[in-house]
Amino acid sequence: MDSDYNGGSGFLDPELLQLNEVSSLAIKSNPYLAEKLFDQWLSLPETTLLVKSLYNNAKAGVALNIAGSVSSPKSSSGNSVPPLSPRSSSSGSPRITKPRVGPSVLGSPLRVLSEPVKELIPQFYFQNGRPPPNDLKENCLFRCNQFFYGHADGLQLHEFKPLTKEICKLPSFFSAVLFKTIDIAGTGVVTRDAFVNYWINGNMLIKDVATQIYTILKKPDLRYLTQEDFKPILQELLATHPGLEFLQGTPEFQERYAETVIYRIFYYMNRAGDSRLTLRELKRGNLIAAMQHADEEEDINKVLKYFSYEHFYVIYCKFWELDTDHDFLIDKENLIRYGNHALTYRIVDRIFSQVPRKFTSNVDGKMGYEDFVNFILSEEDKLSEPSLEYWFKCIDLDENGVITRNEMQFFYEEQLHRMECMAQEPVLFEDILCQIVDMIGPKDEGYFTLHDLRGNKLAGSVFNILFNLNKFMAFETRDPFLIRQERENPTLTEWDRFAHREYIRLSMEEDADDASNGSVDELGGELWKASLDSCGVSVSRIFVSDVLLNEHLRVSPDGYLKQCRAEEDYRGYGS
């Protein structure tokens, strides 16, 4: 058989092999492979028959008309066949063939490979959030049509509250701010199309409640909530909640109540302490549950988280008692009188150094109302997370993240001196340190970290030992009956017990101003004792601080705690 092939792979064009199952690039990169493949092809019986047939046809002058075949340059004796153009996918060259699935025209025995199947990845990112499912969307549209039936012009503000609560599933006191958010133009009405466009088409429908509230309250150009953002919903709460109707005639106290609620929210929720409440902080806290509770409960005082009026009353009255000149600012000398002079001067100095929290008063050496709210919440419930951080920063003098023996001894020295002045048996610091180590069980007995204190029910007592003498003595002489009462109602925090106890005392003092001393004192004493018992508070625990104070005023030497000598600063519980 005559052939122009001389055995050299360098003269073999890979595409002449017409092996669609093998990449032409692989053949070009390995000439030896092309030679072997060509030899194998020539050895096939079908190839021999084909070559002989083509050879005979060529000798007879029969035109070749085999699909995919090309003429060799040596067989072109004239200009009947045009020269081959450079290979390109767009040139239409007969040398370029598209890959085909199936056996080769020339019957190559190589294994047939199928083209890879492209996997269709569903869309997972949506700029405005994932669209709601069709059934949920249709159900919401049906409910909207019911609310807007007969209101072709739209709903006014007083008609919008049921829509807020039943369709949006938000507290009813969000209706005003939601209404204004949708009614951007200020027309005074919200149409069906406007509501559907904001709530359904804006994908608010499928967001969780925290994200919905965050989106509604925050300013468009910010990525966090400020204290100002909460004022509209608190104004609506004050105007509509039945438990706050009595404040309608006192707008000043309405404003103070709203401020106190906001300060409490940011104290517990804004852990960074920068007055910028993020979505993550909002989701991690219990504010949403408290809002829903406040919307369902007619007695606002039963909403112990954030919204209780009794809690506001106690905080405000405590501040007013210390602010003797009523300039809405208190200094060190004012704060040292808190809790019947329970705190030491050294801890008060640390508070006014603004180490635990920066003051918002913007007045040098003065604490504002918000700063006092942070203080009293920390002082009366030392087991809360913000309180632990507050007092830990106070004791950590060098701010290195650990509390050492020397730092604790620095604060306890004043406590020890006060016990000596009260003619009480002093407890040496070495004994106190051993007691604290047993109470906390730190990972390293040489120092205490914030992690050691977290989750420990005795952590608050450690701080009381170091700088609050009255609570320290109450802890040493704690009543077993009180412990049993606290265990029976563990849902109440130390702050809840303190606020209830103080509210009863303050309300008795208000009643005493309008009635005779004998009958009111006798009746009020019974009411107070009954209320304290229902709250799980022992009367003996309350009186202990007053007994200590009386002893302190009687035996304190000259030159020590002179601020305590003012009798008008002492307001006894049972005197």
Short mmCIF file of C-alpha atoms in Angstrom, two decimals, residues 52-545:
data_model
loop_
_atom_site.label_atom_id
_atom_site.label_comp_id
_atom_site.label_asym_id
_atom_site.label_seq_id
_atom_site.Cartn_x
_atom_site.Cartn_y
_atom_site.Cartn_z
CA LYS A 52 -7.56 0.59 -0.09
CA SER A 53 -10.96 1.94 -1.16
CA LEU A 54 -9.75 5.51 -1.01
CA TYR A 55 -6.57 4.59 -2.88
CA ASN A 56 -8.50 2.89 -5.66
CA ASN A 57 -10.94 5.79 -5.94
CA ALA A 58 -8.05 8.24 -6.15
CA LYS A 59 -6.42 6.28 -8.94
CA ALA A 60 -9.72 6.14 -10.80
CA GLY A 61 -10.15 9.88 -10.46
CA VAL A 62 -13.28 9.63 -8.29
CA ALA A 63 -13.83 12.74 -6.17
CA LEU A 64 -13.55 12.18 -2.43
CA ASN A 65 -16.71 13.02 -0.50
CA ILE A 66 -16.17 11.68 3.00
CA ALA A 67 -17.36 13.84 5.90
CA GLY A 68 -14.51 15.22 7.89
CA SER A 69 -11.84 14.23 5.37
CA VAL A 70 -9.34 16.68 3.96
CA SER A 71 -7.02 16.57 1.03
CA SER A 72 -3.33 16.30 1.56
CA PRO A 73 -1.27 19.18 0.23
CA LYS A 74 0.65 16.70 -1.94
CA SER A 75 -2.53 15.55 -3.69
CA SER A 76 -3.32 19.09 -4.87
CA SER A 77 -1.84 19.33 -8.34
CA GLY A 78 -3.69 22.50 -9.30
CA ASN A 79 -5.77 25.35 -8.00
CA SER A 80 -8.96 23.25 -7.59
CA VAL A 81 -8.58 23.17 -3.81
CA PRO A 82 -8.04 26.50 -2.01
CA PRO A 83 -5.29 26.73 0.59
CA LEU A 84 -6.20 26.15 4.21
CA SER A 85 -6.81 29.27 6.27
CA PRO A 86 -5.33 29.75 9.74
CA ARG A 87 -7.27 27.69 12.27
CA SER A 88 -9.90 29.72 14.06
CA SER A 89 -13.20 28.93 15.67
CA SER A 90 -14.87 31.53 13.43
CA SER A 91 -13.04 30.86 10.13
CA GLY A 92 -15.19 27.91 9.10
CA SER A 93 -12.10 25.80 8.34
CA PRO A 94 -12.96 22.18 7.51
CA ARG A 95 -10.13 21.18 9.82
CA ILE A 96 -12.04 22.39 12.86
CA THR A 97 -14.70 19.97 13.98
CA LYS A 98 -17.00 20.24 16.97
CA PRO A 99 -16.75 17.58 19.66
CA ARG A 100 -19.38 14.89 19.29
CA VAL A 101 -20.73 12.40 21.77
CA GLY A 102 -20.51 8.87 20.43
CA PRO A 103 -18.05 6.73 18.48
CA SER A 104 -15.68 8.21 15.94
CA VAL A 105 -16.47 8.16 12.23
CA LEU A 106 -13.40 6.03 11.81
CA GLY A 107 -14.51 3.69 14.56
CA SER A 108 -11.88 4.48 17.18
CA PRO A 109 -11.94 1.93 20.01
CA LEU A 110 -11.17 4.66 22.60
CA ARG A 111 -13.64 5.07 25.47
CA VAL A 112 -16.39 7.59 24.80
CA LEU A 113 -16.47 10.50 27.31
CA SER A 114 -19.63 12.52 27.93
CA GLU A 115 -19.57 16.27 28.31
CA PRO A 116 -19.66 17.48 31.97
CA VAL A 117 -23.10 18.50 33.16
CA LYS A 118 -23.28 22.08 34.44
CA GLU A 119 -24.77 22.26 37.92
CA LEU A 120 -27.38 24.98 38.32
CA ILE A 121 -26.69 26.82 41.58
CA PRO A 122 -29.81 28.56 42.93
CA GLN A 123 -29.60 32.23 43.83
CA PHE A 124 -28.52 32.64 47.41
CA TYR A 125 -27.96 36.41 47.71
CA PHE A 126 -30.72 38.97 47.46
CA GLN A 127 -29.93 42.64 47.90
CA ASN A 128 -33.17 43.37 49.74
CA GLY A 129 -33.50 39.98 51.37
CA ARG A 130 -34.99 36.70 50.19
CA PRO A 131 -38.48 37.13 48.72
CA PRO A 132 -41.31 35.64 50.78
CA PRO A 133 -42.81 32.30 49.76
CA ASN A 134 -45.84 32.58 47.54
CA ASP A 135 -48.26 31.10 50.08
CA LEU A 136 -47.10 33.52 52.79
CA LYS A 137 -47.29 36.42 50.38
CA GLU A 138 -50.78 35.51 49.20
CA ASN A 139 -52.02 35.13 52.77
CA CYS A 140 -50.63 38.56 53.72
CA LEU A 141 -52.21 40.15 50.64
CA PHE A 142 -55.55 38.60 51.55
CA ARG A 143 -55.34 40.04 55.07
CA CYS A 144 -54.35 43.45 53.71
CA ASN A 145 -57.37 43.48 51.42
CA GLN A 146 -59.58 42.84 54.44
CA PHE A 147 -58.12 45.76 56.39
CA PHE A 148 -58.22 48.17 53.48
CA TYR A 149 -61.70 47.14 52.35
CA GLY A 150 -63.86 50.24 52.28
CA HIS A 151 -60.80 52.50 52.62
CA ALA A 152 -59.89 53.15 49.01
CA ASP A 153 -58.17 56.40 50.00
CA GLY A 154 -56.08 54.67 52.66
CA LEU A 155 -55.97 54.35 56.47
CA GLN A 156 -55.41 57.24 58.84
CA LEU A 157 -53.14 57.04 61.87
CA HIS A 158 -55.85 56.11 64.38
CA GLU A 159 -56.98 53.30 62.06
CA PHE A 160 -53.51 51.88 61.52
CA LYS A 161 -52.91 50.25 64.93
CA PRO A 162 -54.79 46.97 64.24
CA LEU A 163 -52.79 46.57 61.04
CA THR A 164 -49.54 47.01 62.97
CA LYS A 165 -50.44 44.42 65.56
CA GLU A 166 -52.25 41.75 63.54
CA ILE A 167 -50.45 41.77 60.19
CA CYS A 168 -47.01 43.09 61.12
CA LYS A 169 -47.04 41.28 64.50
CA LEU A 170 -45.41 44.29 66.15
CA PRO A 171 -46.32 45.93 69.48
CA SER A 172 -49.18 48.36 69.03
CA PHE A 173 -47.08 51.35 70.17
CA PHE A 174 -45.05 50.96 66.98
CA SER A 175 -48.02 52.03 64.86
CA ALA A 176 -47.15 55.75 64.76
CA VAL A 177 -43.51 55.31 63.79
CA LEU A 178 -44.39 52.62 61.21
CA PHE A 179 -47.12 54.87 59.78
CA LYS A 180 -44.67 57.76 59.34
CA THR A 181 -42.06 55.46 57.85
CA ILE A 182 -44.46 54.39 55.10
CA ASP A 183 -46.08 57.81 54.65
CA ILE A 184 -42.86 59.51 53.59
CA ALA A 185 -44.67 62.38 51.86
CA GLY A 186 -46.66 63.18 55.01
CA THR A 187 -50.08 62.86 53.40
CA GLY A 188 -51.71 61.65 56.60
CA VAL A 189 -52.88 58.36 55.07
CA VAL A 190 -51.30 55.04 54.13
CA THR A 191 -52.76 53.38 51.05
CA ARG A 192 -52.90 49.66 50.38
CA ASP A 193 -50.33 49.90 47.60
CA ALA A 194 -47.94 51.87 49.81
CA PHE A 195 -48.20 49.33 52.62
CA VAL A 196 -47.79 46.35 50.27
CA ASN A 197 -44.80 47.99 48.61
CA TYR A 198 -43.07 48.59 51.96
CA TRP A 199 -44.01 45.48 53.91
CA ILE A 200 -44.28 42.77 51.24
CA ASN A 201 -42.28 43.98 48.26
CA GLY A 202 -39.63 45.37 50.61
CA ASN A 203 -39.30 41.86 52.12
CA MET A 204 -40.11 43.08 55.63
CA LEU A 205 -42.58 40.22 55.84
CA ILE A 206 -39.97 37.48 56.19
CA LYS A 207 -37.54 39.29 58.49
CA ASP A 208 -37.37 38.39 62.17
CA VAL A 209 -38.97 40.79 64.66
CA ALA A 210 -35.65 42.23 65.83
CA THR A 211 -34.63 43.07 62.27
CA GLN A 212 -38.04 44.58 61.56
CA ILE A 213 -37.84 46.83 64.62
CA TYR A 214 -34.24 47.74 63.85
CA THR A 215 -35.16 48.68 60.26
CA ILE A 216 -38.18 50.74 61.30
CA LEU A 217 -36.46 52.69 64.09
CA LYS A 218 -33.00 53.45 62.73
CA LYS A 219 -32.13 56.43 60.58
CA PRO A 220 -31.53 55.53 56.91
CA ASP A 221 -27.92 56.73 56.88
CA LEU A 222 -26.88 54.90 60.07
CA ARG A 223 -26.14 51.28 60.86
CA TYR A 224 -27.10 51.43 64.54
CA LEU A 225 -29.83 52.72 66.84
CA THR A 226 -29.42 55.82 68.98
CA GLN A 227 -31.32 56.87 72.07
CA GLU A 228 -33.31 59.37 69.99
CA ASP A 229 -34.67 56.53 67.86
CA PHE A 230 -36.58 55.09 70.84
CA LYS A 231 -38.37 58.28 71.83
CA PRO A 232 -41.26 58.01 69.29
CA ILE A 233 -42.32 54.55 70.50
CA LEU A 234 -42.13 55.60 74.16
CA GLN A 235 -44.25 58.66 73.41
CA GLU A 236 -46.82 56.35 71.83
CA LEU A 237 -46.60 54.01 74.83
CA LEU A 238 -47.20 56.87 77.25
CA ALA A 239 -50.16 58.09 75.20
CA THR A 240 -51.90 54.73 74.81
CA HIS A 241 -50.94 52.35 77.63
CA PRO A 242 -53.67 52.09 80.32
CA GLY A 243 -51.06 51.68 83.07
CA LEU A 244 -49.58 55.10 82.30
CA GLU A 245 -52.75 57.16 81.91
CA PHE A 246 -52.19 58.87 85.28
CA LEU A 247 -49.13 60.61 83.80
CA GLN A 248 -51.16 62.45 81.16
CA GLY A 249 -51.29 65.59 83.27
CA THR A 250 -47.56 65.65 84.08
CA PRO A 251 -45.60 65.93 80.81
CA GLU A 252 -42.37 66.55 82.72
CA PHE A 253 -42.54 63.15 84.38
CA GLN A 254 -43.57 61.57 81.10
CA GLU A 255 -40.29 62.78 79.66
CA ARG A 256 -38.33 61.53 82.69
CA TYR A 257 -40.00 58.14 82.48
CA ALA A 258 -39.12 57.82 78.77
CA GLU A 259 -35.52 58.83 79.46
CA THR A 260 -35.20 56.30 82.28
CA VAL A 261 -36.54 53.48 80.13
CA ILE A 262 -34.09 54.38 77.33
CA TYR A 263 -31.16 54.58 79.76
CA ARG A 264 -32.03 51.16 81.14
CA ILE A 265 -32.28 49.70 77.64
CA PHE A 266 -28.84 50.96 76.67
CA TYR A 267 -27.33 49.97 80.02
CA TYR A 268 -28.23 46.31 79.54
CA MET A 269 -28.24 46.03 75.72
CA ASN A 270 -25.44 48.30 74.51
CA ARG A 271 -22.49 46.34 75.85
CA ALA A 272 -19.96 48.52 74.06
CA GLY A 273 -21.22 51.52 76.04
CA ASP A 274 -20.98 53.84 73.03
CA SER A 275 -24.73 54.64 72.80
CA ARG A 276 -24.84 52.85 69.44
CA LEU A 277 -27.13 49.85 69.64
CA THR A 278 -26.35 47.43 66.81
CA LEU A 279 -28.63 44.81 65.30
CA ARG A 280 -26.52 42.07 66.85
CA GLU A 281 -26.92 43.57 70.32
CA LEU A 282 -30.65 43.95 69.76
CA LYS A 283 -30.99 40.28 68.82
CA ARG A 284 -28.93 39.08 71.78
CA GLY A 285 -30.94 40.97 74.39
CA ASN A 286 -34.43 40.57 75.86
CA LEU A 287 -35.85 43.92 74.76
CA ILE A 288 -38.20 42.45 72.13
CA ALA A 289 -39.82 40.14 74.69
CA ALA A 290 -40.18 43.04 77.13
CA MET A 291 -41.86 45.19 74.45
CA GLN A 292 -44.34 42.45 73.63
CA HIS A 293 -45.01 41.94 77.34
CA ALA A 294 -45.64 45.66 77.83
CA ASP A 295 -48.10 45.64 74.93
CA GLU A 296 -50.09 42.76 76.39
CA GLU A 297 -49.97 43.62 80.11
CA GLU A 298 -52.27 46.37 81.40
CA ASP A 299 -50.34 46.75 84.67
CA ILE A 300 -47.09 48.33 83.53
CA ASN A 301 -45.47 47.59 86.90
CA LYS A 302 -45.58 43.88 86.13
CA VAL A 303 -43.20 44.46 83.21
CA LEU A 304 -40.08 44.37 85.35
CA LYS A 305 -37.71 44.61 82.39
CA TYR A 306 -37.19 48.26 81.42
CA PHE A 307 -40.79 49.53 81.51
CA SER A 308 -41.91 49.32 85.16
CA TYR A 309 -43.10 52.68 86.46
CA GLU A 310 -42.25 51.69 90.03
CA HIS A 311 -38.66 51.15 89.00
CA PHE A 312 -38.56 54.58 87.37
CA TYR A 313 -40.08 56.15 90.48
CA VAL A 314 -37.40 54.64 92.73
CA ILE A 315 -34.53 55.71 90.46
CA TYR A 316 -35.79 59.25 90.07
CA CYS A 317 -36.54 59.74 93.76
CA LYS A 318 -33.13 58.40 94.75
CA PHE A 319 -31.50 60.86 92.39
CA TRP A 320 -33.68 63.72 93.64
CA GLU A 321 -32.74 62.96 97.27
CA LEU A 322 -29.03 63.18 96.49
CA ASP A 323 -29.34 66.24 94.24
CA THR A 324 -29.80 68.72 97.08
CA ASP A 325 -29.52 71.85 94.94
CA HIS A 326 -31.74 70.29 92.23
CA ASP A 327 -29.53 71.30 89.34
CA PHE A 328 -29.90 67.77 87.98
CA LEU A 329 -26.24 67.08 88.73
CA ILE A 330 -24.61 65.37 91.69
CA ASP A 331 -21.00 65.44 92.85
CA LYS A 332 -18.85 63.22 95.07
CA GLU A 333 -20.23 64.64 98.28
CA ASN A 334 -23.76 63.90 97.08
CA LEU A 335 -22.99 60.35 96.02
CA ILE A 336 -21.17 59.49 99.24
CA ARG A 337 -24.53 59.79 101.02
CA TYR A 338 -26.08 57.07 98.87
CA GLY A 339 -27.42 54.09 100.82
CA ASN A 340 -26.85 55.74 104.19
CA HIS A 341 -23.14 56.31 103.51
CA ALA A 342 -22.64 52.67 102.56
CA LEU A 343 -19.89 53.29 100.00
CA THR A 344 -16.28 54.12 100.68
CA TYR A 345 -14.58 57.28 99.48
CA ARG A 346 -12.12 55.28 97.46
CA ILE A 347 -14.77 53.59 95.34
CA VAL A 348 -16.60 56.91 94.85
CA ASP A 349 -13.34 58.42 93.60
CA ARG A 350 -13.01 55.59 91.09
CA ILE A 351 -16.57 56.16 89.87
CA PHE A 352 -15.91 59.87 89.33
CA SER A 353 -12.67 59.07 87.56
CA GLN A 354 -15.03 57.69 84.89
CA VAL A 355 -13.10 54.45 84.62
CA PRO A 356 -16.14 52.14 84.61
CA ARG A 357 -18.22 54.41 82.33
CA LYS A 358 -17.71 57.81 80.80
CA PHE A 359 -20.06 60.46 82.15
CA THR A 360 -22.58 62.02 79.80
CA SER A 361 -23.11 65.16 81.87
CA ASN A 362 -20.27 67.07 80.14
CA VAL A 363 -19.73 68.92 83.45
CA ASP A 364 -16.41 68.41 85.19
CA GLY A 365 -16.75 66.57 88.49
CA LYS A 366 -20.52 66.13 88.10
CA MET A 367 -22.65 63.09 87.43
CA GLY A 368 -25.78 63.46 85.31
CA TYR A 369 -29.04 61.57 85.51
CA GLU A 370 -28.04 58.96 82.93
CA ASP A 371 -24.78 58.37 84.80
CA PHE A 372 -26.71 57.89 88.01
CA VAL A 373 -29.03 55.36 86.34
CA ASN A 374 -25.97 53.35 85.31
CA PHE A 375 -24.62 53.60 88.85
CA ILE A 376 -27.73 52.57 90.74
CA LEU A 377 -28.44 49.63 88.44
CA SER A 378 -24.87 48.46 88.98
CA GLU A 379 -24.93 49.02 92.74
CA GLU A 380 -28.22 47.27 93.49
CA ASP A 381 -27.71 44.22 91.28
CA LYS A 382 -24.07 43.24 91.18
CA LEU A 383 -24.79 39.92 89.52
CA SER A 384 -25.81 41.35 86.17
CA GLU A 385 -23.23 41.30 83.39
CA PRO A 386 -22.98 45.11 83.02
CA SER A 387 -22.62 45.47 86.80
CA LEU A 388 -19.79 42.93 86.97
CA GLU A 389 -17.91 44.84 84.28
CA TYR A 390 -18.66 48.16 86.02
CA TRP A 391 -17.20 47.19 89.39
CA PHE A 392 -14.40 45.05 87.95
CA LYS A 393 -13.05 48.13 86.14
CA CYS A 394 -13.27 50.09 89.40
CA ILE A 395 -11.20 47.58 91.36
CA ASP A 396 -8.72 46.98 88.52
CA LEU A 397 -6.53 49.98 89.33
CA ASP A 398 -3.87 49.40 86.68
CA GLU A 399 -6.50 48.36 84.09
CA ASN A 400 -4.61 45.21 83.07
CA GLY A 401 -7.66 42.93 83.06
CA VAL A 402 -6.97 41.19 86.40
CA ILE A 403 -7.64 42.00 90.05
CA THR A 404 -4.69 41.31 92.29
CA ARG A 405 -4.30 40.96 96.05
CA ASN A 406 -2.85 44.48 96.40
CA GLU A 407 -5.76 46.06 94.52
CA MET A 408 -8.33 44.35 96.74
CA GLN A 409 -6.39 45.29 99.86
CA PHE A 410 -6.34 48.92 98.77
CA PHE A 411 -10.13 49.10 98.83
CA TYR A 412 -10.57 46.91 101.90
CA GLU A 413 -8.34 49.09 104.05
CA GLU A 414 -11.06 51.73 104.31
CA GLN A 415 -13.64 49.08 105.13
CA LEU A 416 -11.39 47.82 107.93
CA HIS A 417 -10.98 51.32 109.31
CA ARG A 418 -14.72 51.87 109.33
CA MET A 419 -15.27 48.64 111.28
CA GLU A 420 -12.72 49.77 113.84
CA CYS A 421 -14.50 53.10 114.19
CA MET A 422 -17.77 51.27 114.79
CA ALA A 423 -16.18 49.27 117.62
CA GLN A 424 -16.81 46.09 115.68
CA GLU A 425 -14.41 43.19 115.63
CA PRO A 426 -12.29 43.77 112.55
CA VAL A 427 -11.81 41.02 110.00
CA LEU A 428 -8.24 40.94 108.77
CA PHE A 429 -7.61 41.10 105.05
CA GLU A 430 -5.81 37.74 105.01
CA ASP A 431 -8.97 36.08 106.30
CA ILE A 432 -11.10 38.00 103.82
CA LEU A 433 -8.85 36.97 100.94
CA CYS A 434 -9.14 33.30 101.86
CA GLN A 435 -12.91 33.69 102.04
CA ILE A 436 -13.05 35.35 98.62
CA VAL A 437 -10.90 32.63 97.06
CA ASP A 438 -13.24 29.98 98.49
CA MET A 439 -16.29 31.87 97.24
CA ILE A 440 -15.07 32.40 93.67
CA GLY A 441 -12.69 29.52 93.08
CA PRO A 442 -10.53 31.34 90.51
CA LYS A 443 -8.47 29.47 87.96
CA ASP A 444 -5.34 31.05 89.43
CA GLU A 445 -5.47 31.94 93.14
CA GLY A 446 -2.97 34.75 92.60
CA TYR A 447 -5.49 36.96 90.82
CA PHE A 448 -9.11 37.21 89.66
CA THR A 449 -10.35 37.71 86.11
CA LEU A 450 -13.75 38.79 84.87
CA HIS A 451 -14.23 35.26 83.57
CA ASP A 452 -13.81 33.93 87.12
CA LEU A 453 -16.63 36.16 88.35
CA ARG A 454 -19.11 35.52 85.56
CA GLY A 455 -21.81 33.03 86.49
CA ASN A 456 -20.82 32.96 90.16
CA LYS A 457 -23.72 33.83 92.47
CA LEU A 458 -21.34 35.14 95.13
CA ALA A 459 -19.51 37.56 92.84
CA GLY A 460 -21.64 40.51 94.00
CA SER A 461 -20.78 39.79 97.62
CA VAL A 462 -17.08 40.08 96.79
CA PHE A 463 -17.56 43.68 95.70
CA ASN A 464 -19.70 44.43 98.75
CA ILE A 465 -16.92 43.12 100.98
CA LEU A 466 -14.46 45.52 99.39
CA PHE A 467 -16.41 48.81 99.41
CA ASN A 468 -20.01 48.55 100.75
CA LEU A 469 -19.96 48.12 104.51
CA ASN A 470 -23.72 47.87 105.07
CA LYS A 471 -24.17 45.11 102.49
CA PHE A 472 -21.03 43.38 103.74
CA MET A 473 -22.41 43.20 107.27
CA ALA A 474 -25.80 42.11 105.95
CA PHE A 475 -24.08 39.30 104.05
CA GLU A 476 -22.23 38.17 107.18
CA THR A 477 -25.47 38.13 109.21
CA ARG A 478 -27.80 36.98 106.42
CA ASP A 479 -31.16 35.62 107.46
CA PRO A 480 -31.84 31.93 106.62
CA PHE A 481 -35.52 32.83 106.16
CA LEU A 482 -34.52 35.41 103.55
CA ILE A 483 -32.43 32.84 101.70
CA ARG A 484 -35.39 30.47 101.61
CA GLN A 485 -37.69 33.22 100.31
CA GLU A 486 -35.24 34.10 97.54
CA ARG A 487 -35.01 30.49 96.47
CA GLU A 488 -38.79 30.25 96.27
CA ASN A 489 -38.91 33.07 93.72
CA PRO A 490 -35.62 32.92 91.79
CA THR A 491 -36.98 34.88 88.82
CA LEU A 492 -36.68 38.14 90.75
CA THR A 493 -33.30 39.83 90.53
CA GLU A 494 -31.65 41.79 93.31
CA TRP A 495 -32.68 44.94 91.49
CA ASP A 496 -36.34 43.81 91.38
CA ARG A 497 -36.35 43.18 95.13
CA PHE A 498 -34.63 46.47 95.91
CA ALA A 499 -36.94 48.51 93.67
CA HIS A 500 -40.09 46.98 95.14
CA ARG A 501 -38.84 47.50 98.68
CA GLU A 502 -37.90 51.13 98.05
CA TYR A 503 -41.14 51.91 96.24
CA ILE A 504 -43.13 50.77 99.27
CA ARG A 505 -40.98 52.94 101.54
CA LEU A 506 -41.25 55.99 99.32
CA SER A 507 -44.99 55.61 98.90
CA MET A 508 -45.38 55.37 102.69
CA GLU A 509 -43.48 58.62 103.11
CA GLU A 510 -45.78 60.30 100.61
CA ASP A 511 -48.83 59.05 102.50
CA ALA A 512 -47.34 60.15 105.80
CA ASP A 513 -47.24 63.75 104.62
CA ASP A 514 -51.04 63.80 104.29
CA ALA A 515 -52.09 61.86 107.34
CA SER A 516 -51.47 61.65 111.06
CA ASN A 517 -48.29 59.96 112.13
CA GLY A 518 -49.74 57.36 114.49
CA SER A 519 -52.41 55.73 112.37
CA VAL A 520 -50.47 55.89 109.14
CA ASP A 521 -47.27 54.55 110.67
CA GLU A 522 -49.09 51.62 112.23
CA LEU A 523 -51.09 50.80 109.11
CA GLY A 524 -48.23 51.59 106.76
CA GLY A 525 -45.87 49.37 108.71
CA GLU A 526 -48.16 46.39 108.29
CA LEU A 527 -48.64 47.11 104.57
CA TRP A 528 -44.92 47.47 104.09
CA LYS A 529 -44.14 44.22 105.89
CA ALA A 530 -46.79 42.36 103.90
CA SER A 531 -45.51 43.75 100.61
CA LEU A 532 -41.93 42.90 101.46
CA ASP A 533 -42.88 39.38 102.43
CA SER A 534 -44.71 38.91 99.13
CA CYS A 535 -41.60 40.11 97.31
CA GLY A 536 -39.35 37.72 99.19
CA VAL A 537 -37.59 40.37 101.28
CA SER A 538 -36.85 40.05 104.97
CA VAL A 539 -37.57 43.11 107.12
CA SER A 540 -34.57 42.33 109.32
CA ARG A 541 -32.29 42.74 106.33
CA ILE A 542 -33.63 46.23 105.68
CA PHE A 543 -33.17 47.42 109.21
CA VAL A 544 -29.59 46.21 109.50
CA SER A 545 -28.17 49.09 107.45
#
